[in-house]
Coordinates of C-alpha atoms and ligand atoms in Angstrom, one line a residue:
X16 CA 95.5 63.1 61.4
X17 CA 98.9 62.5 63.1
X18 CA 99.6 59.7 65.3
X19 CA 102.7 58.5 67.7
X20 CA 103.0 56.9 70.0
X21 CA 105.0 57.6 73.3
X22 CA 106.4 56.3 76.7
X23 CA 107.4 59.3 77.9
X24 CA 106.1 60.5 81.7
X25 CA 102.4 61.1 81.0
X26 CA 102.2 64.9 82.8
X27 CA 104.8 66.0 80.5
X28 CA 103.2 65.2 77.0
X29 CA 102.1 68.5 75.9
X30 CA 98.3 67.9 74.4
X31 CA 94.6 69.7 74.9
X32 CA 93.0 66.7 75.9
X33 CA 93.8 63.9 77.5
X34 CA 91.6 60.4 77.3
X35 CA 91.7 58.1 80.0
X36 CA 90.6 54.7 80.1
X37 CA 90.1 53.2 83.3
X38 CA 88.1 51.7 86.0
X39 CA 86.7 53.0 89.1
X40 CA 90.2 51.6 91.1
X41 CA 92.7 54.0 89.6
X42 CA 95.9 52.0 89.0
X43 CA 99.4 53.2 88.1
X44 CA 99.3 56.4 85.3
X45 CA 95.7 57.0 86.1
X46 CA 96.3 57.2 90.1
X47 CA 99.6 59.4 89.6
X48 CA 97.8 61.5 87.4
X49 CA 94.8 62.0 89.8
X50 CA 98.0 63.1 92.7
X51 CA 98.8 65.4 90.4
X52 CA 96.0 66.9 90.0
X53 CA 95.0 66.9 94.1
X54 CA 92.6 64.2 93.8
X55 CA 90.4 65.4 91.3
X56 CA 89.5 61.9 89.2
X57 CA 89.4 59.7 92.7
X58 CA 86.9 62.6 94.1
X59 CA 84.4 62.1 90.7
X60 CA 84.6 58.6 91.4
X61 CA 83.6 59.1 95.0
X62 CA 81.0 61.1 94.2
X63 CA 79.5 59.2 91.2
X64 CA 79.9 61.3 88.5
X65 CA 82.1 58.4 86.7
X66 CA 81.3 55.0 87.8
X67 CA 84.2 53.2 85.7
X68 CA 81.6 51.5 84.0
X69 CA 82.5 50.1 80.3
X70 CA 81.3 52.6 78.0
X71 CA 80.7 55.6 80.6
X72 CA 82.3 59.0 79.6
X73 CA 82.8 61.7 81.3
X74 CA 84.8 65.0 80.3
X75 CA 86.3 67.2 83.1
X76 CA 88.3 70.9 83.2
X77 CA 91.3 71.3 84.2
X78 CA 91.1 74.3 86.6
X79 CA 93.9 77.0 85.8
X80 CA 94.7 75.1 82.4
X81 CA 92.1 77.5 80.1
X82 CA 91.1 74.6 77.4
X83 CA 92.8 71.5 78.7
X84 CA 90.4 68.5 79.5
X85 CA 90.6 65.1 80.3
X86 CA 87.8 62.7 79.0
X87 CA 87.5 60.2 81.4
X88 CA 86.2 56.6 79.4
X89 CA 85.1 53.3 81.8
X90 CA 87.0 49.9 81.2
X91 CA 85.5 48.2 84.5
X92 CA 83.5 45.1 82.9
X93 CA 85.3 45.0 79.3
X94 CA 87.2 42.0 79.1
X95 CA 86.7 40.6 75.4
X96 CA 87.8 42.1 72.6
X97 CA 84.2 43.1 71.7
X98 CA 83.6 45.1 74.9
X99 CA 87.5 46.9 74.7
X100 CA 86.8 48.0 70.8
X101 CA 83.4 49.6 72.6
X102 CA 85.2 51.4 75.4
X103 CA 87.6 52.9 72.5
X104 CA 84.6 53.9 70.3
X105 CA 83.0 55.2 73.3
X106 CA 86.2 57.4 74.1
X107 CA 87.0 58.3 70.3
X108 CA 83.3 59.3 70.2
X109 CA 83.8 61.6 73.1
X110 CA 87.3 63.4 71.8
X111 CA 85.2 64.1 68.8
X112 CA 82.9 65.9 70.0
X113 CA 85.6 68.8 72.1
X114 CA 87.5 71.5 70.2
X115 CA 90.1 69.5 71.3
X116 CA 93.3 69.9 68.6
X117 CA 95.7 67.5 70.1
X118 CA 95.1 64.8 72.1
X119 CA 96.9 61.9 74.2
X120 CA 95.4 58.8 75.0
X121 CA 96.1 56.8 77.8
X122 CA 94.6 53.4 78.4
X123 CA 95.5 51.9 81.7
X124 CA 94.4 48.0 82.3
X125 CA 92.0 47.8 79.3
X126 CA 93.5 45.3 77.4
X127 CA 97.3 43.7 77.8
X128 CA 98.5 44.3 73.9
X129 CA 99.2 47.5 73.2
X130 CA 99.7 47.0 69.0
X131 CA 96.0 46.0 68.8
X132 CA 94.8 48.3 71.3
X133 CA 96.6 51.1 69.2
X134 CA 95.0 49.9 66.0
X135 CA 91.7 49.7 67.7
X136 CA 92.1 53.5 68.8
X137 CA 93.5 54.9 66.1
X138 CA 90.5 53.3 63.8
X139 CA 87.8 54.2 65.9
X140 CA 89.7 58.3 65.7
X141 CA 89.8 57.9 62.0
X142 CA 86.3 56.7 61.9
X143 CA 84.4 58.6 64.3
X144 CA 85.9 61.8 62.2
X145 CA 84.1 60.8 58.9
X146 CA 82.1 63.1 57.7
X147 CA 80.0 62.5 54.6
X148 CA 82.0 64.3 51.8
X149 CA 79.0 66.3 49.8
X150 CA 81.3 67.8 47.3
X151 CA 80.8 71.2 49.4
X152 CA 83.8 72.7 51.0
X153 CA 83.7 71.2 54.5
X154 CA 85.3 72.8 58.2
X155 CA 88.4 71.5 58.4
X156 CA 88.9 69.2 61.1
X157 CA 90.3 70.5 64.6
X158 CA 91.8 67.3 65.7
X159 CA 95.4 67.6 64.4
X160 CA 97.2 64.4 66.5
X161 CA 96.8 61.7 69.2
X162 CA 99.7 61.0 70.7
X163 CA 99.1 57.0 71.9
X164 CA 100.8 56.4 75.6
X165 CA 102.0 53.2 76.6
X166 CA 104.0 52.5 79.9
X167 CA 107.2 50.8 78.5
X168 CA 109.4 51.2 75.5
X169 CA 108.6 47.9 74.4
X170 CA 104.8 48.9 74.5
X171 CA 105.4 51.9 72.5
X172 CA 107.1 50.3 69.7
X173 CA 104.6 47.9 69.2
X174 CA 101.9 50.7 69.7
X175 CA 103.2 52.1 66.6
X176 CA 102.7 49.6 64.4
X177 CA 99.3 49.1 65.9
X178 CA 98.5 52.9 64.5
X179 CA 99.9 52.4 61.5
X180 CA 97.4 49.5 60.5
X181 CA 94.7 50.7 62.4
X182 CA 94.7 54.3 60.7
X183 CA 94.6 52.5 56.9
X184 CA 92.1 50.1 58.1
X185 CA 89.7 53.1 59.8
X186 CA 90.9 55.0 56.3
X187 CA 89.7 52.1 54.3
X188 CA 86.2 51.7 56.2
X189 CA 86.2 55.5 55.5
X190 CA 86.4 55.1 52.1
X191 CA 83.8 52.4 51.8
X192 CA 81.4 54.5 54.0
X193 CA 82.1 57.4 51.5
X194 CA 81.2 55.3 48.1
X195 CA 78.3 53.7 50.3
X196 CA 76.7 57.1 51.2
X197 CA 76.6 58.6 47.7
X198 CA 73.6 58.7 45.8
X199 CA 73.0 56.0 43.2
X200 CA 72.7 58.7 40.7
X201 CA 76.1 59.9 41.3
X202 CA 78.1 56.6 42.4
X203 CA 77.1 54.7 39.0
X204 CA 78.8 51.7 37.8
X205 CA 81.1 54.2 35.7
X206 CA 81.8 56.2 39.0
X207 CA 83.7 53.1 40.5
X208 CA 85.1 52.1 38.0
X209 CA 86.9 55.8 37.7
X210 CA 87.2 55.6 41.7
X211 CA 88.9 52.7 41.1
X212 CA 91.4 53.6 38.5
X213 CA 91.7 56.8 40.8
X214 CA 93.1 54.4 43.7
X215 CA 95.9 52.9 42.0
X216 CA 97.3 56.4 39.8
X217 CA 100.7 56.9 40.6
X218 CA 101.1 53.4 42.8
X219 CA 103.8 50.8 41.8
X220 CA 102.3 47.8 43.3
X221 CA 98.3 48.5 42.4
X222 CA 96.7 47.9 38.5
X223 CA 92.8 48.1 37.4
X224 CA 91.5 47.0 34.6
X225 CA 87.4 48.1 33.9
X226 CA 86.1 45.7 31.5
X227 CA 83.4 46.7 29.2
X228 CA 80.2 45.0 28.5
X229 CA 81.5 44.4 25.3
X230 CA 84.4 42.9 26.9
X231 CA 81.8 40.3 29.5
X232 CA 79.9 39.6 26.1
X233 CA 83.5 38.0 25.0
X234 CA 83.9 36.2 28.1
X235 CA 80.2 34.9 27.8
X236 CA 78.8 36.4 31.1
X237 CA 75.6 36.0 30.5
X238 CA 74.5 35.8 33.6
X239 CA 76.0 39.2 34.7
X240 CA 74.6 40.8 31.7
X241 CA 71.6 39.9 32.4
X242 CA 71.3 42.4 35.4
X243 CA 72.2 45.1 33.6
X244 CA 70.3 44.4 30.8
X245 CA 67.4 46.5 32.2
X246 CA 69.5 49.2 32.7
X247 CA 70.7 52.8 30.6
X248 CA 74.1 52.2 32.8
X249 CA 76.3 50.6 31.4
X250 CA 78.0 47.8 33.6
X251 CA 81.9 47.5 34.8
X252 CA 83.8 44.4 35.8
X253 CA 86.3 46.5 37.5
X254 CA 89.6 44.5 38.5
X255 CA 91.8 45.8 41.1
X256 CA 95.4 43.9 41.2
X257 CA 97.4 44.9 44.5
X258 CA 101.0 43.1 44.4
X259 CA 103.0 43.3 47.7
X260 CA 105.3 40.3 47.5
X261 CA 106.2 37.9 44.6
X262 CA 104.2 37.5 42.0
X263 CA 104.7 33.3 42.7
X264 CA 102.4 33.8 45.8
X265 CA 99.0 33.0 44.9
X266 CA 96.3 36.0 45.8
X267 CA 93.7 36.2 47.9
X268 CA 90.9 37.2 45.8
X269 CA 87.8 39.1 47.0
X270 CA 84.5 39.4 44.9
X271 CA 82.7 42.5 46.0
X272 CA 79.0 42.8 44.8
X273 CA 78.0 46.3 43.6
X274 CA 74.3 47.1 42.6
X275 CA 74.4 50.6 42.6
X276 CA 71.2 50.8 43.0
X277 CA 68.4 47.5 42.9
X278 CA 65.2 48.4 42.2
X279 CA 64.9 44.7 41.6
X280 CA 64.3 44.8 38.4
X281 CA 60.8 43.5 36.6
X282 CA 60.5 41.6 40.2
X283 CA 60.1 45.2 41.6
X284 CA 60.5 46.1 45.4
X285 CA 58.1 47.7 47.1
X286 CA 58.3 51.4 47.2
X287 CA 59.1 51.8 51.2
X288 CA 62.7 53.1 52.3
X289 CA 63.7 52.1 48.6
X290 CA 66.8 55.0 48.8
X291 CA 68.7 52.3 51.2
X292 CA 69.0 50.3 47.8
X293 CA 71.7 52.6 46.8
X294 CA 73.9 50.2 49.7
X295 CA 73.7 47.8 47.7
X296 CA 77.4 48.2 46.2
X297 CA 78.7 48.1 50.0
X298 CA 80.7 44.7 49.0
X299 CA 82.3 46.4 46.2
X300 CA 83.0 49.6 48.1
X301 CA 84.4 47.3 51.0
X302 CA 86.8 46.4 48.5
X303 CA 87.8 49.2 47.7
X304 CA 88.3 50.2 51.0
X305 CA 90.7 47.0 51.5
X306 CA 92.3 48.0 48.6
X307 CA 92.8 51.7 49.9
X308 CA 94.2 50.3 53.5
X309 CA 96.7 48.2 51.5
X310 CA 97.9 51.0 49.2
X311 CA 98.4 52.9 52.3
X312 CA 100.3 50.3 54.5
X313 CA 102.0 48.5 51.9
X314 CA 101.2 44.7 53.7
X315 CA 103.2 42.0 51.8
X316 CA 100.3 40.1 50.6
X317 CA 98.6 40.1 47.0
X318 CA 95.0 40.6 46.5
X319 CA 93.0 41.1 44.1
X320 CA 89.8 43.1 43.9
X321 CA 87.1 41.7 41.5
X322 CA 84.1 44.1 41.4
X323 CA 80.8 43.8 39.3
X324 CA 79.4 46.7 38.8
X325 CA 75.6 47.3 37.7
X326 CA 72.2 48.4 38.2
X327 CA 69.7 46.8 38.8
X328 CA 66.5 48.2 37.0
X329 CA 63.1 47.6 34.5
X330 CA 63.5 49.1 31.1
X331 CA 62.4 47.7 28.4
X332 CA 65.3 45.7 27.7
X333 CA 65.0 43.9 31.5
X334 CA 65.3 40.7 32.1
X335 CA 61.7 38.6 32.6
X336 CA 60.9 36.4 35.4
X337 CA 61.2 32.9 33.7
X338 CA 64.3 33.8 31.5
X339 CA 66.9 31.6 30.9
X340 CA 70.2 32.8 30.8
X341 CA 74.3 31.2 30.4
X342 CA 76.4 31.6 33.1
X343 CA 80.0 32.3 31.9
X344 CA 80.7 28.6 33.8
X345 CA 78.5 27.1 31.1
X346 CA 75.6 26.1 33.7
X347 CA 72.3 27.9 32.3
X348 CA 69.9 29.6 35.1
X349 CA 66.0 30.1 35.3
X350 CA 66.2 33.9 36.6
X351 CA 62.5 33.2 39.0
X352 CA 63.0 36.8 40.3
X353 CA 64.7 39.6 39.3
X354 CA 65.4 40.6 42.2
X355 CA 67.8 38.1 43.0
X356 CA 70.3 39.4 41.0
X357 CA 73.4 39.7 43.4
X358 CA 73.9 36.1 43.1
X359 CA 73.9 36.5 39.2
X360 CA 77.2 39.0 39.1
X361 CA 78.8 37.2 41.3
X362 CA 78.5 33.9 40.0
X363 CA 80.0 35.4 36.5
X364 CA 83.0 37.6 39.0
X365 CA 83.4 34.4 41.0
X366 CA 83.8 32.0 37.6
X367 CA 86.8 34.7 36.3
X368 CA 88.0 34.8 39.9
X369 CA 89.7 31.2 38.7
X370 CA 91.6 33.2 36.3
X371 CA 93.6 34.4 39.1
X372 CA 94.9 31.0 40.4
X373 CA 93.7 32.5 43.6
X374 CA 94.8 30.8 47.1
X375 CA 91.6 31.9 48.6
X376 CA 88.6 33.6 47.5
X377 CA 86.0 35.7 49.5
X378 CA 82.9 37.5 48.0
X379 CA 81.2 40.6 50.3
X380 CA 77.6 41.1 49.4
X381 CA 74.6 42.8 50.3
X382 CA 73.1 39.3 48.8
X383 CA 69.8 38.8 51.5
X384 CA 66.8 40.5 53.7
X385 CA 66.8 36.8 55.1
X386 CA 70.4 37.3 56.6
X387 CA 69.0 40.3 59.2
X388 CA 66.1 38.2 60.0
X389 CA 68.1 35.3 60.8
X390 CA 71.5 37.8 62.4
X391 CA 70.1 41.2 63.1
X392 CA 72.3 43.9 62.2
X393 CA 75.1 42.5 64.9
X394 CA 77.2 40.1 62.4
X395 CA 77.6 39.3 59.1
X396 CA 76.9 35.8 58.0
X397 CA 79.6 33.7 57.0
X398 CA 79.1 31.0 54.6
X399 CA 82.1 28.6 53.5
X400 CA 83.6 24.9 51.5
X401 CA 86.4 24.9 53.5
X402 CA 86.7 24.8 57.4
X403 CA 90.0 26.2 58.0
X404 CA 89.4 29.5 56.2
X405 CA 85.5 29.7 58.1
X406 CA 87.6 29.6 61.3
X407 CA 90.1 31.8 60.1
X408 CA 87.6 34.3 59.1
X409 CA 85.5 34.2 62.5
X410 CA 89.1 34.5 63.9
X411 CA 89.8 37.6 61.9
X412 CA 86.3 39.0 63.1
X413 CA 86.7 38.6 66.8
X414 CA 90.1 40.0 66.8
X415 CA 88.6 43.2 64.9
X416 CA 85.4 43.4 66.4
X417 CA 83.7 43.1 62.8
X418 CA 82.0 39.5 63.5
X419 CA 80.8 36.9 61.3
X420 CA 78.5 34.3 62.3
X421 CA 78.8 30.3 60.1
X422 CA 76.0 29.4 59.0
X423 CA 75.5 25.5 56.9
X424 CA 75.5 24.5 53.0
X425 CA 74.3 21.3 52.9
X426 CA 72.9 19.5 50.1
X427 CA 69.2 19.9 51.2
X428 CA 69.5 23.4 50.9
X429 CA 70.9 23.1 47.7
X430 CA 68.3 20.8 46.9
X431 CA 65.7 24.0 46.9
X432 CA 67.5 25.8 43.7
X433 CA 65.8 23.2 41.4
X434 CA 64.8 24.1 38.2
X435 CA 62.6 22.2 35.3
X436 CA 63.8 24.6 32.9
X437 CA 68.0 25.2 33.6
X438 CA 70.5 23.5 35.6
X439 CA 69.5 25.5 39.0
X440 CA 66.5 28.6 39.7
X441 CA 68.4 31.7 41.0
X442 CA 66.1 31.8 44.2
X443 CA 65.3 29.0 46.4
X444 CA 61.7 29.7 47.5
X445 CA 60.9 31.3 51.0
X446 CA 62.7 29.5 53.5
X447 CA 66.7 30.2 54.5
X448 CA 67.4 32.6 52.0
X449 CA 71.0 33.2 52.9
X450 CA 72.2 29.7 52.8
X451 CA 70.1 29.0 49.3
X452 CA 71.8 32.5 47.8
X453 CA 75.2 30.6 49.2
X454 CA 74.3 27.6 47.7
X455 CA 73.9 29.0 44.3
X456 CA 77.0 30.9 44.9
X457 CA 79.3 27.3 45.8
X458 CA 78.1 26.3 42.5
X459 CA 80.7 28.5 41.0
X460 CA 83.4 28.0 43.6
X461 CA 84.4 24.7 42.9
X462 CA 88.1 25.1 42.1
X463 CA 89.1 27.0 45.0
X464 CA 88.6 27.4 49.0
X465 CA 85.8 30.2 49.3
X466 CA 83.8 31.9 51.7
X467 CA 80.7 34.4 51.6
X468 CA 80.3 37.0 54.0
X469 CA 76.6 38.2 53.6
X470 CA 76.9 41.6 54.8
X471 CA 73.0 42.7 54.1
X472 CA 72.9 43.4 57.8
X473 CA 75.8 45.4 58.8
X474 CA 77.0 47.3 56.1
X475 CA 74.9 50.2 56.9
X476 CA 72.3 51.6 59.3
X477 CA 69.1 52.9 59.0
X478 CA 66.7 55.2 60.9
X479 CA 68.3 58.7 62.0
X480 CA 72.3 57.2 62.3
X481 CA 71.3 55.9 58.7
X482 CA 74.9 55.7 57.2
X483 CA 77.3 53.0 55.7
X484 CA 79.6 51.4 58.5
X485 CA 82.7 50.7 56.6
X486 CA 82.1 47.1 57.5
X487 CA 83.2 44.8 56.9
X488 CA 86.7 46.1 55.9
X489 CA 88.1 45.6 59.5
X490 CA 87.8 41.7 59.3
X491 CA 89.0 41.3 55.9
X492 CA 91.7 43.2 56.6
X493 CA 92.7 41.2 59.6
X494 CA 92.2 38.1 58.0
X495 CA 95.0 39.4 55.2
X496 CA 97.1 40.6 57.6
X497 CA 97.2 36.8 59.4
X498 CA 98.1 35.8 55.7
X499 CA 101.3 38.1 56.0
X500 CA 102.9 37.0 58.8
Ligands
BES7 N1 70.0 43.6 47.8 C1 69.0 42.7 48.2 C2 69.2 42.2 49.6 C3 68.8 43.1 50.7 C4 67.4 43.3 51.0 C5 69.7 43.8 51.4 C6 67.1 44.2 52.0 C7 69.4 44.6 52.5 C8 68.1 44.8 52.8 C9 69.0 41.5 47.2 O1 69.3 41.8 45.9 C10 67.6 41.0 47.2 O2 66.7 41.7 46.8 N2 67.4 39.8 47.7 C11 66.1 39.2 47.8 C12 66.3 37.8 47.4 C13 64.9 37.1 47.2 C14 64.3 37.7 46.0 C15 65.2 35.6 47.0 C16 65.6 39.4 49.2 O3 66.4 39.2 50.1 O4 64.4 39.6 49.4
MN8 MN1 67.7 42.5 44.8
ZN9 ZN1 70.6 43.4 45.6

């Protein structure tokens, strides 16, 4: 997909369809464009056919023009950034569905910053054209370009390098939706880790490094090992160096859990809607889908992608409820269910993450049921030791419409991961789950300023839309694109 932006006279960009944003009051572009066409926008309005409403779409024919359509998309009501990315999705949603090959879109008084509104549009294109990739020959796709409008110079300029970074951000959620989708008996721990080395072939600034369990045996991950102990797989720490600027600027490190599948283990889950276990390496794919946006708009940052990489299942060889296992960090855990085994790769990925004398670290995971009960599927939950990077992050996910919500680690939480047998219990008995998982996670994250984005919630959908969302790639790649400037 193609994208420009422009500034020229809107009746003389040459397109199929044209998307308009606006309210019921037709202002400036909108109201020359409905002269030009004798009234024919102000007349559906009149009649009720579009209300303006945020979120309402309507497509209308262009009499005498065979094929050419304009897709009329409400604004009136969206005033935060929340309800603006909706009106966007609404009208990318909308262009999707038309034969339409190229396509101009014109937003007239939805929001007053025309780079993010770009980014926001040219995401929400890129995204709304996923399809799931089956390894079958697929149609090709008839959209060929969006041509963004703007009403100044000035706003075009800026436009473009709104497109720029929002097509590589919508790119990178694709990605992550892709490795999220695929069956766990196809995307193994082996899988990413070729994905991975895939991603950075033939680029200057991007290394991985798959370490072997051999290699985590070395570095005394017990802990990590202990997941995929149970398993015929054979886990990956995959590594994922992306170097934009000097190698003297200290990285932002993200940890990105990936259970390939969790069966949860000896602690087994019960048998209903099981299959949506195969999400459970969305953090690592969300990774990889920062990673991919990075490659592709070369931001002056350095990051590194840390990704443990594992099932989660009961042979013979699987860890036992009561175990005691060594952390890489030296402090010994009481594994009390088997099924909390996020929390035991990370802490292992999070422990090397020091290696990396990292300026910040972030960890995505699918870590706890608890964190829907508590959020729904609306935001992720945000966990943190340091208050400037929480706000930063909950900055980053307003700005990109991919929310987090904060939630506490304080010492009587931590309290709950008491063991009589090790120096903590990997679960923290029935109450807050997602802040005891947290607190078992700061445990490890001593040495640097971390955060947690549980991610349970929003990382897929289930029901008939059941499909990864490429979240949350959008706020991590906001909050790294606040580091570049
Ligand atoms: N991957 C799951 C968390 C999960 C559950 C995500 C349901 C999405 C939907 C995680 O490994 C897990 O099983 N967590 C347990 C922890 C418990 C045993 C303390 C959970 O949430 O039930
Ligand atoms: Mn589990
Ligand atoms: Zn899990």
């Amino acid at each position: 997909m193609d994208f420009t932006a422009s500034s020229a006279s809107l009746l003389n960009i040459k397109a199929d369809s044209l998307i308009l944003a606006t309210g019921s009051q037709l202002q400036n572009s909108a109201a020359e464009l409905d002269k030009s066409l004798d009234g024919a926008i102000s007349s559906l309005v009149k009649a009720g056919d579009f209300s303006g409403k945020a979120g309402q779409s309507l497509v209308i024919h262009i009499p005498g023009a065979s094929g050419k359509r304009i897709i009329l998309v409400g604004t009136d009501g969206a005033t935060t950034a929340q309800q603006q990315i909706k009106v966007i999705e609404a009208g990318a949603s909308a262009l999707l569905k038309t034969a339409s090959t190229k396509a101009v879109w014109a937003g007239e008084g939805l929001s007053d910053d025309a780079e993010w509104e770009a980014s926001i549009v040219a995401r929400s294109v890129q995204t709304a054209s996923y399809k799931y990739d089956s390894g079958k020959k697929a149609k090709p796709q008839k959209l060929k370009s969006v041509t963004y409008w703007a009403s100044s110079k000035a706003g075009a300029n800026a436009a473009k390098k709104g497109l720029a970074y929002g097509v590589s951000v919508g790119n990178g959620m694709n990605t992550a939706r892709q490795l999220g989708n695929l069956p766990a008996n196809i995307c193994t721990p082996t899988y990413l880790a070729n994905q991975a080395k895939a991603l950075a072939k033939g680029q200057g600034k991007v290394t991985t490094t798959v370490l072997t369990e051999a290699e985590m045996k070395k570095l005394k991950m017990g802990s990590l090992l202990s997941v995929s102990a149970g398993s015929d797989q054979p886990a990956k720490l995959i590594v994922i160096k992306y170097q934009g600027t000097k190698a003297s600027v200290a990285p932002v490190v993200l940890v990105g859990k990936a259970v390939t599948f969790d069966t949860g283990g000896i602690s087994l889950k019960p048998g209903g809607g099981m299959d949506e276990m195969k999400y459970d390496m969305c953090g690592g794919a969300s990774v990889m889908g920062v990673m991919n946006a990075l490659i592709e708009n070369q931001l002056p940052v350095n990051v590194v992608g840390i990704i443990p990489a594992t099932e989660n299942m009961p042979n013979g060889q699987a860890t036992k409820p009561g175990d005691v296992v060594t952390s890489m960090s030296g402090q010994t855990i009481e594994i009390l269910n088997t099924d909390a085994e996020g929390r035991l790769i990370l802490c292992d990925a999070l422990t090397y993450a020091g290696r990396f004398k990292p300026d910040t670290v972030i960890d995505i995971a699918t870590l706890t049921g608890a964190v829907i009960g508590a959020l729904g599927k609306v935001t992720a939950g945000l966990l943190s030791n340091d208050d400037e990077l929480a706000e930063a992050l909950l900055a980053s996910g307003t700005k990109s419409g991919d929310r987090a919500w904060r939630m506490p680690l304080w010492e009587e939480y931590d309290e709950l991961l008491k063991s009589n047998f090790a120096d903590m219990a990997n679960i923290g008995g029935p109450q807050a789950g997602t802040i005891t998982a947290a607190c078992f996670l700061a445990r490890f994250t001593l040495k640097y300023k971390w955060a947690h984005l549980d991610v349970a919630g929003t990382a897929w959908v289930s029901g008939a839309q059941k499909g990864a969302t490429g979240r949350p790639v959008p706020i991590l790649m906001e909050y790294i694109r606040s580091k570049a400037s």
